């Protein structure tokens, strides 16, 4: 993704993996290939590989630099987690891309997690002498307290949910609280009057988008409120990983309705470069346009 300037805030991304990933048929609930053929034909070329029929899905962390802080939003899958295929892809690219930004783990001031699925909190921790410890020793980690409580409850009950439960929470989240580095907040939380949260439940119980405003400009890091352009064309489309598919669709439409036709940029975690874009209303859905300048 090209570096974005939102007033005094600079945003870029640290990529863990990129490329064709899953077919829509395997990812979205009740997906009808024939019925969606016209929607697929409208897609931007970056987001769909016609030869394989797979969506192009990027795993990335957004790096946000404000005048005061270095912030990471969502931390991909991490390393040493023991995840099976297809989540066992090489993790060195993430470390290399962090270094390419001139940063070390000691430079990070805040880590925001839009939610606590397997691919959004992995680099939160690292394995040291058999123990999970915070990867970013000086950072405060921002978790929505409702999201954290749900995963904590499931982990203690030994219940799995799509996207990861007990193992993910115990590896990636509980150690942060034990280390005293967690901020368990609600959606009213703000940082420096520049960073805020928008509660967008459905994909997970306390999913939030990160709202960035500076100098009269605005960008929203959308997390997994949306995974693919197909969900702009039809906001009711939810994934096999969503806790409440109907609520996820309502959250999408609420945000889309607010920003459609404005200059607000949306930055979905899983969109490939150029990543950032805007929506406008189009029929019963919305048209996605990448920011290409």
CSV table of C-alpha atoms in Angstrom, one decimal:
chain,number,residue,atom,x,y,z
A,1,UNK,CA,0.0,0.0,0.0
A,2,UNK,CA,1.2,3.5,-0.8
A,3,UNK,CA,1.9,5.6,2.2
A,4,UNK,CA,-1.2,7.6,3.1
A,5,UNK,CA,-1.2,11.0,4.8
A,6,UNK,CA,-4.3,11.8,6.9
A,7,UNK,CA,-3.5,15.2,8.2
A,8,UNK,CA,-0.6,14.8,10.5
A,9,UNK,CA,-1.0,11.0,10.5
A,10,UNK,CA,0.9,8.7,8.1
A,11,UNK,CA,-0.3,5.2,7.4
A,12,UNK,CA,1.3,2.3,5.6
A,13,UNK,CA,1.2,-1.5,5.9
A,14,UNK,CA,3.4,-4.4,6.9
A,15,UNK,CA,2.5,-7.4,4.8
A,16,UNK,CA,2.8,-11.0,6.1
A,17,UNK,CA,1.4,-12.8,3.1
A,18,UNK,CA,-0.3,-11.8,-0.2
A,19,UNK,CA,-2.0,-13.5,-3.1
A,20,UNK,CA,-4.8,-15.8,-4.1
A,21,UNK,CA,-6.3,-17.5,-1.1
A,22,UNK,CA,-9.8,-19.0,-1.1
A,23,UNK,CA,-12.7,-19.4,-3.5
A,24,UNK,CA,-15.8,-17.3,-2.6
A,25,UNK,CA,-17.7,-20.6,-2.5
A,26,UNK,CA,-15.5,-21.8,0.4
A,27,UNK,CA,-15.5,-18.5,2.3
A,28,UNK,CA,-19.0,-16.9,2.1
A,29,UNK,CA,-22.1,-18.4,3.6
A,30,UNK,CA,-24.6,-19.8,1.1
A,31,UNK,CA,-22.6,-18.5,-1.9
A,32,UNK,CA,-24.2,-19.2,-5.3
A,33,UNK,CA,-21.6,-18.9,-8.0
A,34,UNK,CA,-24.1,-18.6,-10.8
A,35,UNK,CA,-26.1,-15.9,-9.1
A,36,UNK,CA,-22.9,-13.9,-8.2
A,37,UNK,CA,-21.3,-14.2,-11.7
A,38,UNK,CA,-22.3,-10.6,-12.6
A,39,UNK,CA,-20.9,-9.3,-9.3
A,40,UNK,CA,-17.6,-11.1,-9.9
A,41,UNK,CA,-17.5,-9.5,-13.3
A,42,UNK,CA,-17.5,-6.0,-11.6
A,43,UNK,CA,-14.5,-6.7,-9.4
A,44,UNK,CA,-11.3,-4.7,-9.5
A,45,UNK,CA,-8.6,-6.8,-11.1
A,46,UNK,CA,-6.4,-6.8,-8.0
A,47,UNK,CA,-9.0,-8.6,-5.8
A,48,UNK,CA,-9.7,-11.7,-7.8
A,49,UNK,CA,-7.6,-14.2,-9.8
A,50,UNK,CA,-9.8,-15.4,-12.7
A,51,UNK,CA,-7.6,-18.4,-13.6
A,52,UNK,CA,-8.0,-20.1,-10.2
A,53,UNK,CA,-11.3,-18.6,-9.2
A,54,UNK,CA,-9.8,-17.4,-5.9
A,55,UNK,CA,-10.0,-14.2,-4.1
A,56,UNK,CA,-6.8,-12.3,-3.5
A,57,UNK,CA,-6.4,-11.9,0.2
A,58,UNK,CA,-3.7,-10.0,2.0
A,59,UNK,CA,-2.6,-10.5,5.6
A,60,UNK,CA,-1.2,-7.2,6.8
A,61,UNK,CA,-0.7,-4.9,9.8
A,62,UNK,CA,-1.4,-1.2,9.4
A,63,UNK,CA,1.4,1.0,10.7
A,64,UNK,CA,0.2,4.3,11.9
A,65,UNK,CA,2.6,7.1,12.8
A,66,UNK,CA,1.1,10.2,14.6
A,67,UNK,CA,3.2,13.1,15.8
A,68,UNK,CA,3.3,11.4,19.2
A,69,UNK,CA,3.1,7.6,18.7
A,70,UNK,CA,3.9,4.6,16.6
A,71,UNK,CA,0.9,2.4,16.4
A,72,UNK,CA,0.2,-1.1,14.9
A,73,UNK,CA,-3.3,-2.1,14.0
A,74,UNK,CA,-3.9,-5.9,13.9
A,75,UNK,CA,-0.8,-8.1,14.0
A,76,UNK,CA,-1.5,-11.0,11.5
A,77,UNK,CA,-0.8,-14.6,12.5
A,78,UNK,CA,2.7,-14.3,14.2
A,79,UNK,CA,5.3,-17.1,14.5
A,80,UNK,CA,5.8,-20.2,16.6
A,81,UNK,CA,2.0,-20.6,17.0
A,82,UNK,CA,1.9,-24.1,15.5
A,83,UNK,CA,-1.0,-23.4,13.2
A,84,UNK,CA,-1.7,-26.0,10.6
A,85,UNK,CA,-2.0,-25.3,6.8
A,86,UNK,CA,-3.0,-23.0,5.3
A,87,UNK,CA,-1.9,-20.7,8.2
A,88,UNK,CA,1.6,-22.1,8.3
A,89,UNK,CA,3.0,-19.8,5.6
A,90,UNK,CA,6.4,-18.1,6.2
A,91,UNK,CA,6.5,-15.4,8.8
A,92,UNK,CA,9.8,-13.8,8.0
A,93,UNK,CA,8.3,-11.4,5.5
A,94,UNK,CA,6.4,-9.6,8.4
A,95,UNK,CA,9.7,-9.1,10.3
A,96,UNK,CA,11.5,-8.0,7.2
A,97,UNK,CA,8.8,-5.5,6.4
A,98,UNK,CA,8.8,-4.1,9.9
A,99,UNK,CA,12.6,-3.6,9.6
A,100,UNK,CA,12.1,-2.0,6.2
A,101,UNK,CA,10.0,0.7,7.9
A,102,UNK,CA,13.0,1.5,10.1
A,103,UNK,CA,11.4,0.0,13.2
A,104,UNK,CA,12.2,-2.5,15.9
A,105,UNK,CA,9.7,-4.0,18.3
A,106,UNK,CA,10.9,-1.6,20.9
A,107,UNK,CA,9.7,1.4,18.9
A,108,UNK,CA,6.0,0.5,19.0
A,109,UNK,CA,3.9,2.5,21.5
A,110,UNK,CA,0.4,1.0,20.9
A,111,UNK,CA,-1.1,-2.1,19.4
A,112,UNK,CA,-4.8,-2.0,18.5
A,113,UNK,CA,-6.6,-5.2,17.7
A,114,UNK,CA,-9.9,-4.8,15.8
A,115,UNK,CA,-10.8,-8.3,17.1
A,116,UNK,CA,-9.1,-11.4,18.4
A,117,UNK,CA,-9.3,-13.9,15.5
A,118,UNK,CA,-6.2,-16.0,14.7
A,119,UNK,CA,-4.9,-13.6,12.0
A,120,UNK,CA,-5.3,-10.3,13.8
A,121,UNK,CA,-3.4,-10.8,17.0
A,122,UNK,CA,-0.6,-13.3,16.2
A,123,UNK,CA,2.4,-11.0,16.6
A,124,UNK,CA,1.1,-9.7,19.9
A,125,UNK,CA,3.3,-12.3,21.6
A,126,UNK,CA,6.5,-14.2,21.1
A,127,UNK,CA,7.8,-17.5,22.6
A,128,UNK,CA,10.7,-17.1,25.0
A,129,UNK,CA,11.9,-20.1,26.9
A,130,UNK,CA,8.6,-21.8,26.4
A,131,UNK,CA,6.5,-18.9,27.7
A,132,UNK,CA,4.4,-16.4,25.7
A,133,UNK,CA,5.5,-12.8,26.3
A,134,UNK,CA,4.6,-9.5,24.7
A,135,UNK,CA,6.4,-9.0,21.4
A,136,UNK,CA,6.4,-5.2,21.8
A,137,UNK,CA,7.9,-4.6,25.3
A,138,UNK,CA,7.0,-0.9,25.6
A,139,UNK,CA,3.6,-1.0,23.9
A,140,UNK,CA,0.1,-0.8,25.4
A,141,UNK,CA,-2.3,-3.2,23.7
A,142,UNK,CA,-5.8,-2.0,23.1
A,143,UNK,CA,-8.6,-4.6,23.2
A,144,UNK,CA,-12.3,-4.0,23.2
A,145,UNK,CA,-13.3,-5.3,26.6
A,146,UNK,CA,-16.5,-7.0,25.3
A,147,UNK,CA,-14.4,-8.8,22.7
A,148,UNK,CA,-11.8,-9.9,25.2
A,149,UNK,CA,-14.4,-11.1,27.7
A,150,UNK,CA,-16.1,-13.3,25.2
A,151,UNK,CA,-12.8,-15.0,24.1
A,152,UNK,CA,-11.8,-15.4,27.8
A,153,UNK,CA,-15.1,-17.0,28.6
A,154,UNK,CA,-14.8,-19.5,25.7
A,155,UNK,CA,-11.2,-20.3,26.5
A,156,UNK,CA,-12.0,-21.1,30.1
A,157,UNK,CA,-14.9,-23.3,28.9
A,158,UNK,CA,-12.7,-25.0,26.3
A,159,UNK,CA,-15.1,-24.0,23.5
A,160,UNK,CA,-13.8,-23.4,20.0
A,161,UNK,CA,-15.3,-20.9,17.6
A,162,UNK,CA,-14.3,-20.1,14.0
A,163,UNK,CA,-11.3,-17.9,13.9
A,164,UNK,CA,-9.7,-19.4,17.0
A,165,UNK,CA,-10.7,-19.7,20.6
A,166,UNK,CA,-8.8,-21.0,23.7
A,167,UNK,CA,-5.5,-21.6,22.1
A,168,UNK,CA,-5.4,-18.2,20.3
A,169,UNK,CA,-6.6,-16.3,23.4
A,170,UNK,CA,-4.1,-18.1,25.7
A,171,UNK,CA,-1.2,-17.5,23.3
A,172,UNK,CA,-2.0,-14.0,22.0
A,173,UNK,CA,-4.1,-12.2,24.6
A,174,UNK,CA,-3.9,-13.5,28.1
A,175,UNK,CA,-0.1,-13.0,28.3
A,176,UNK,CA,-0.6,-9.3,27.5
A,177,UNK,CA,-3.0,-8.8,30.5
A,178,UNK,CA,-0.6,-10.7,32.7
A,179,UNK,CA,2.2,-8.5,31.7
A,180,UNK,CA,0.2,-5.4,32.6
A,181,UNK,CA,0.3,-4.0,29.0
A,182,UNK,CA,-3.4,-4.3,28.1
A,183,UNK,CA,-5.9,-1.5,27.9
A,184,UNK,CA,-9.4,-3.1,28.0
A,185,UNK,CA,-11.6,-0.4,26.7
A,186,UNK,CA,-15.0,0.3,25.2
A,187,UNK,CA,-15.8,2.0,21.9
A,188,UNK,CA,-15.6,5.5,23.6
A,189,UNK,CA,-11.8,5.1,23.9
A,190,UNK,CA,-9.8,7.8,22.1
A,191,UNK,CA,-6.0,8.4,21.7
A,192,UNK,CA,-4.8,12.0,21.3
A,193,UNK,CA,-8.1,13.1,19.8
A,194,UNK,CA,-6.9,11.4,16.6
A,195,UNK,CA,-7.7,7.7,17.0
A,196,UNK,CA,-11.1,6.4,18.0
A,197,UNK,CA,-13.1,3.2,17.8
A,198,UNK,CA,-16.3,2.3,16.0
A,199,UNK,CA,-18.2,-0.7,17.4
A,200,UNK,CA,-19.0,-3.0,14.4
A,201,UNK,CA,-20.1,-6.3,15.9
A,202,UNK,CA,-21.1,-9.4,14.0
A,203,UNK,CA,-17.9,-10.9,12.6
A,204,UNK,CA,-17.0,-11.2,16.2
A,205,UNK,CA,-18.9,-10.0,19.3
A,206,UNK,CA,-16.8,-6.9,20.0
A,207,UNK,CA,-15.3,-6.1,16.6
A,208,UNK,CA,-14.2,-2.5,16.2
A,209,UNK,CA,-13.0,-0.4,13.4
A,210,UNK,CA,-10.3,2.1,14.1
A,211,UNK,CA,-11.3,5.7,13.2
A,212,UNK,CA,-8.4,8.0,12.3
A,213,UNK,CA,-9.0,11.8,11.9
A,214,UNK,CA,-6.5,14.6,11.4
A,215,UNK,CA,-6.4,17.8,9.6
A,216,UNK,CA,-9.9,17.5,8.3
A,217,UNK,CA,-9.2,14.1,6.7
A,218,UNK,CA,-10.5,10.7,7.8
A,219,UNK,CA,-9.6,7.0,7.4
A,220,UNK,CA,-11.2,4.0,8.9
A,221,UNK,CA,-9.2,0.8,9.4
A,222,UNK,CA,-12.1,-1.7,8.8
A,223,UNK,CA,-10.5,-4.9,10.2
A,224,UNK,CA,-12.8,-7.7,9.2
A,225,UNK,CA,-15.9,-5.7,8.9
A,226,UNK,CA,-15.3,-6.5,5.3
A,227,UNK,CA,-13.0,-9.0,3.7
A,228,UNK,CA,-13.6,-8.5,0.0
A,229,UNK,CA,-15.1,-6.2,-2.6
A,230,UNK,CA,-18.0,-8.6,-3.1
A,231,UNK,CA,-19.3,-7.5,0.3
A,232,UNK,CA,-19.6,-3.9,-1.0
A,233,UNK,CA,-21.7,-5.0,-3.9
A,234,UNK,CA,-23.8,-7.1,-1.5
A,235,UNK,CA,-23.4,-6.1,2.1
A,236,UNK,CA,-25.5,-9.0,3.3
A,237,UNK,CA,-22.7,-11.4,2.4
A,238,UNK,CA,-21.0,-12.8,5.5
A,239,UNK,CA,-18.3,-15.4,6.0
A,240,UNK,CA,-18.1,-18.8,7.5
A,241,UNK,CA,-16.0,-17.2,10.3
A,242,UNK,CA,-18.7,-14.7,11.4
A,243,UNK,CA,-20.3,-15.2,14.8
A,244,UNK,CA,-23.5,-13.4,13.9
A,245,UNK,CA,-23.8,-13.1,10.0
A,246,UNK,CA,-26.9,-10.9,10.1
A,247,UNK,CA,-25.4,-8.5,12.6
A,248,UNK,CA,-22.1,-8.4,10.5
A,249,UNK,CA,-24.2,-7.3,7.5
A,250,UNK,CA,-25.9,-4.6,9.5
A,251,UNK,CA,-22.6,-3.3,10.7
A,252,UNK,CA,-21.3,-3.1,7.2
A,253,UNK,CA,-24.3,-1.2,5.9
A,254,UNK,CA,-24.2,1.2,8.8
A,255,UNK,CA,-20.6,2.2,8.1
A,256,UNK,CA,-21.1,2.2,4.4
A,257,UNK,CA,-24.1,4.5,4.7
A,258,UNK,CA,-22.1,6.9,6.8
A,259,UNK,CA,-19.1,7.2,4.5
A,260,UNK,CA,-20.6,6.6,1.0
A,261,UNK,CA,-19.9,9.5,-1.3
A,262,UNK,CA,-17.5,11.2,1.1
A,263,UNK,CA,-13.7,11.5,1.1
A,264,UNK,CA,-13.4,9.0,4.0
A,265,UNK,CA,-11.0,6.2,3.1
A,266,UNK,CA,-11.6,2.6,4.1
A,267,UNK,CA,-8.7,0.4,4.8
A,268,UNK,CA,-9.8,-3.3,5.0
A,269,UNK,CA,-7.1,-5.5,6.5
A,270,UNK,CA,-7.4,-8.2,3.8
A,271,UNK,CA,-7.5,-6.0,0.7
A,272,UNK,CA,-4.4,-6.2,-1.6
A,273,UNK,CA,-2.6,-3.1,-2.8
A,274,UNK,CA,-3.6,-0.4,-3.4
A,275,UNK,CA,-5.7,-1.4,-0.4
A,276,UNK,CA,-7.4,2.0,0.5
A,277,UNK,CA,-10.5,3.0,-1.2
A,278,UNK,CA,-13.9,4.6,-1.0
A,279,UNK,CA,-17.5,3.6,-1.5
A,280,UNK,CA,-20.4,5.2,-3.2
A,281,UNK,CA,-24.0,4.0,-3.2
A,282,UNK,CA,-25.0,1.8,-6.2
A,283,UNK,CA,-28.4,0.2,-6.4
A,284,UNK,CA,-29.0,-1.9,-3.3
A,285,UNK,CA,-25.3,-2.0,-2.5
A,286,UNK,CA,-22.2,0.0,-2.9
A,287,UNK,CA,-19.4,0.5,-5.5
A,288,UNK,CA,-15.8,0.2,-4.3
A,289,UNK,CA,-13.1,2.3,-5.9
A,290,UNK,CA,-9.5,2.0,-5.0
A,291,UNK,CA,-7.5,5.1,-4.3
A,292,UNK,CA,-5.0,5.0,-7.1
A,293,UNK,CA,-3.3,8.3,-7.0
